Tab-separated table of C-alpha atoms and ligand atoms in Angstrom:
chain	number	residue	atom	x	y	z
A	1	MET	CA	14.123	7.302	2.525
A	2	ASP	CA	15.471	3.750	2.336
A	3	THR	CA	14.325	0.457	4.134
A	4	GLY	CA	16.491	1.401	7.255
A	5	PHE	CA	14.681	4.923	7.176
A	6	TRP	CA	11.124	3.230	7.939
A	7	ASN	CA	12.837	-0.018	9.610
A	8	GLU	CA	13.480	2.514	12.635
A	9	PRO	CA	10.367	4.014	13.744
A	10	TYR	CA	8.495	0.423	12.524
A	11	GLY	CA	10.597	-0.666	15.445
A	12	THR	CA	10.263	1.709	17.930
A	13	SER	CA	7.024	1.908	18.347
A	14	GLU	CA	4.053	-0.868	18.767
A	15	ARG	CA	2.049	0.556	16.143
A	16	LEU	CA	2.969	3.398	13.671
A	17	TRP	CA	-0.369	4.513	12.436
A	18	SER	CA	-3.925	3.851	13.358
A	19	GLY	CA	-4.861	1.001	12.839
A	20	ASN	CA	-7.695	1.827	10.638
A	21	PRO	CA	-8.231	1.946	6.931
A	22	HIS	CA	-8.152	5.529	4.820
A	23	SER	CA	-11.280	6.596	4.051
A	24	GLN	CA	-11.003	6.943	0.318
A	25	PRO	CA	-11.095	2.820	-0.341
A	26	PRO	CA	-15.099	2.467	0.907
A	27	GLU	CA	-15.768	5.264	-1.214
A	28	ILE	CA	-14.127	4.235	-4.156
A	29	VAL	CA	-14.701	-0.010	-4.197
A	30	ALA	CA	-18.297	0.563	-3.188
A	31	SER	CA	-19.674	0.595	-7.154
A	32	MET	CA	-17.206	-2.468	-7.362
A	33	GLN	CA	-16.950	-6.002	-7.498
A	34	PRO	CA	-14.330	-7.912	-4.705
A	35	GLY	CA	-11.526	-9.263	-7.710
A	36	SER	CA	-7.660	-8.996	-6.792
A	37	ALA	CA	-6.412	-5.729	-5.423
A	38	LEU	CA	-2.534	-4.758	-4.801
A	39	ASP	CA	-1.235	-2.336	-1.859
A	40	ILE	CA	1.642	-0.416	-2.688
A	41	ALA	CA	3.681	0.594	0.450
A	42	CYS	CA	1.338	-0.966	2.493
A	43	GLY	CA	2.878	-0.269	6.053
A	44	GLU	CA	0.890	-1.847	8.708
A	45	GLY	CA	-1.727	-3.641	6.265
A	46	ALA	CA	-5.234	-1.802	7.755
A	47	ASP	CA	-6.246	-0.938	4.226
A	48	ALA	CA	-5.305	-4.350	2.937
A	49	LEU	CA	-6.716	-5.737	5.909
A	50	TRP	CA	-10.087	-3.439	5.208
A	51	LEU	CA	-9.748	-4.656	1.434
A	52	ALA	CA	-9.807	-8.633	2.272
A	53	GLU	CA	-12.789	-7.663	4.544
A	54	GLN	CA	-14.851	-6.953	1.952
A	55	GLY	CA	-13.801	-10.070	0.040
A	56	TRP	CA	-10.917	-8.584	-2.558
A	57	ASN	CA	-8.038	-11.390	-2.758
A	58	VAL	CA	-5.315	-9.299	-2.138
A	59	THR	CA	-1.072	-8.575	-2.395
A	60	ALA	CA	0.304	-6.238	-0.147
A	61	VAL	CA	3.692	-4.852	-0.731
A	62	ASP	CA	5.899	-3.443	1.983
A	63	PHE	CA	9.808	-2.846	1.864
A	64	SER	CA	10.012	-2.124	5.638
A	65	SER	CA	10.000	-5.946	6.967
A	66	VAL	CA	9.007	-5.055	10.297
A	67	ALA	CA	5.663	-3.378	8.737
A	68	ILE	CA	5.116	-6.590	7.050
A	69	GLU	CA	5.631	-9.252	10.031
A	70	ARG	CA	3.556	-6.731	11.618
A	71	ALA	CA	0.221	-6.782	9.244
A	72	ARG	CA	1.327	-10.693	8.547
A	73	ARG	CA	0.434	-10.753	12.328
A	74	ALA	CA	-2.800	-8.596	12.230
A	75	ALA	CA	-3.946	-10.430	9.010
A	76	SER	CA	-3.535	-13.910	11.216
A	77	GLU	CA	-5.508	-12.032	13.970
A	78	ARG	CA	-8.368	-12.372	12.487
A	79	ALA	CA	-8.335	-15.009	10.072
A	80	LEU	CA	-7.465	-12.780	6.853
A	81	ARG	CA	-5.272	-14.304	3.890
A	82	VAL	CA	-3.864	-11.442	2.320
A	83	GLU	CA	-0.546	-12.216	0.767
A	84	PHE	CA	2.489	-10.044	1.922
A	85	LYS	CA	5.573	-9.393	0.963
A	86	VAL	CA	8.996	-7.518	1.681
A	87	ALA	CA	10.046	-5.916	-1.996
A	88	ASP	CA	11.408	-2.326	-2.791
A	89	LEU	CA	9.012	-0.759	-4.693
A	90	ASP	CA	11.458	0.933	-6.947
A	91	VAL	CA	12.301	-2.649	-8.752
A	92	TRP	CA	9.741	-4.632	-8.082
A	93	VAL	CA	7.531	-5.416	-10.698
A	94	PRO	CA	3.506	-7.254	-9.953
A	95	GLU	CA	3.827	-10.583	-12.179
A	96	ALA	CA	0.086	-10.517	-11.978
A	97	SER	CA	-2.344	-7.559	-12.991
A	98	PHE	CA	-4.961	-6.428	-10.289
A	99	ASP	CA	-8.877	-4.568	-10.497
A	100	LEU	CA	-7.045	-1.986	-8.331
A	101	ILE	CA	-4.688	-1.048	-7.083
A	102	VAL	CA	-3.895	1.206	-3.665
A	103	GLN	CA	-0.713	3.395	-2.969
A	104	PHE	CA	-1.568	5.786	0.237
A	105	TYR	CA	0.588	7.738	1.508
A	106	LEU	CA	3.936	7.149	-0.527
A	107	HIS	CA	5.957	9.786	-0.579
A	108	VAL	CA	8.694	9.834	-2.979
A	109	GLU	CA	10.550	12.665	-5.872
A	110	PRO	CA	8.349	13.192	-8.877
A	111	GLU	CA	10.315	11.530	-11.265
A	112	ARG	CA	10.299	8.224	-8.945
A	113	ARG	CA	6.422	8.259	-8.727
A	114	THR	CA	6.108	9.038	-12.665
A	115	PHE	CA	8.231	6.062	-13.119
A	116	LEU	CA	6.218	3.915	-10.897
A	117	HIS	CA	2.990	4.999	-12.103
A	118	ARG	CA	4.867	4.463	-15.658
A	119	ARG	CA	4.951	0.491	-14.236
A	120	LEU	CA	2.419	-0.649	-12.968
A	121	GLN	CA	-0.182	1.757	-14.750
A	122	PRO	CA	-0.111	-1.801	-17.099
A	123	CYS	CA	-0.564	-4.344	-14.123
A	124	VAL	CA	-3.920	-2.584	-13.499
A	125	CYS	CA	-6.526	-4.838	-15.512
A	126	GLU	CA	-9.140	-3.075	-17.793
A	127	ALA	CA	-12.523	-1.604	-16.207
A	128	GLY	CA	-9.631	-1.382	-13.106
A	129	ARG	CA	-8.575	1.648	-10.687
A	130	TYR	CA	-5.485	3.196	-9.699
A	131	LEU	CA	-6.186	4.475	-6.716
A	132	THR	CA	-3.172	7.170	-5.185
A	133	VAL	CA	-3.491	9.342	-1.975
A	134	GLY	CA	-0.512	11.638	-0.922
A	135	HIS	CA	-0.204	14.445	0.807
A	136	HIS	CA	-0.257	18.411	-0.874
A	137	PRO	CA	3.213	19.530	-1.041
A	138	ASP	CA	0.789	22.883	1.176
A	139	HIS	CA	0.667	20.544	3.926
A	140	ALA	CA	4.388	20.560	4.528
A	141	GLN	CA	4.419	23.983	5.919
B	1	LIG	C1	3.255	7.267	5.182
B	1	LIG	S1	3.430	5.098	5.087
B	1	LIG	C2	2.060	5.075	4.128
B	1	LIG	C3	2.100	3.771	5.197
B	1	LIG	C4	0.097	2.976	4.655
B	1	LIG	N1	-0.045	2.750	3.224
B	1	LIG	C5	-0.719	3.885	5.259
B	1	LIG	O1	-0.936	4.813	4.441
B	1	LIG	O2	-0.602	4.058	6.680
B	1	LIG	C6	4.561	5.081	4.024
B	1	LIG	C7	5.398	4.055	3.739
B	1	LIG	O3	6.316	3.804	2.161
B	1	LIG	C8	6.720	2.195	2.162
B	1	LIG	N2	8.210	2.142	1.262
B	1	LIG	C9	8.388	4.191	1.180
B	1	LIG	N3	9.535	3.925	-0.155
B	1	LIG	C10	8.993	2.337	-0.396
B	1	LIG	C11	10.022	1.174	-1.570
B	1	LIG	N4	10.524	1.890	-2.562
B	1	LIG	N5	9.204	-0.259	-1.648
B	1	LIG	C12	8.334	-0.713	-1.070
B	1	LIG	N6	8.096	0.746	-0.129
B	1	LIG	C13	8.443	1.427	0.452
B	1	LIG	C14	7.345	2.261	3.767
B	1	LIG	O4	7.901	1.229	4.388
B	1	LIG	C15	6.970	3.134	4.723
B	1	LIG	O5	5.595	1.583	4.801
């Protein structure tokens, strides 16, 4: 799955996802003081925007320029500051560390996933959290 694979569905619908954040961030961040957060594979940015609303300083990355443009527009409509970046997570390395990294439904091959987690794990601050949520392979049946 490359940028073209994802730009196509984003480009052919006004909104691909619900626009609502996933249920897990509220549960996970409830006990945390807002700090810096990174949303990887952020899509249209619903979780990034929710975190920003809670006072987090958010960076959000996706390689679909169409999704990022939509997320930027949504942030501007809600007067929220989020640093959105178009970048390929196979090669992009953050320049900073984060108190929270969230990764929702980025489905890549197991070896790429392990590689990504190993690369990003040092970018989680001490006592920070890396939350990753995805489908179980059984969901595909
Ligand atoms: C299923 S969507 C999930 C979007 C969002 N996290 C959510 O849960 O609504 C997967 C996202 O991963 C992005 N993606 C896939 N591979 C990527 C990569 N190598 N680098 C950056 N983004 C990637 C796609 O563009 C897409 O927006």
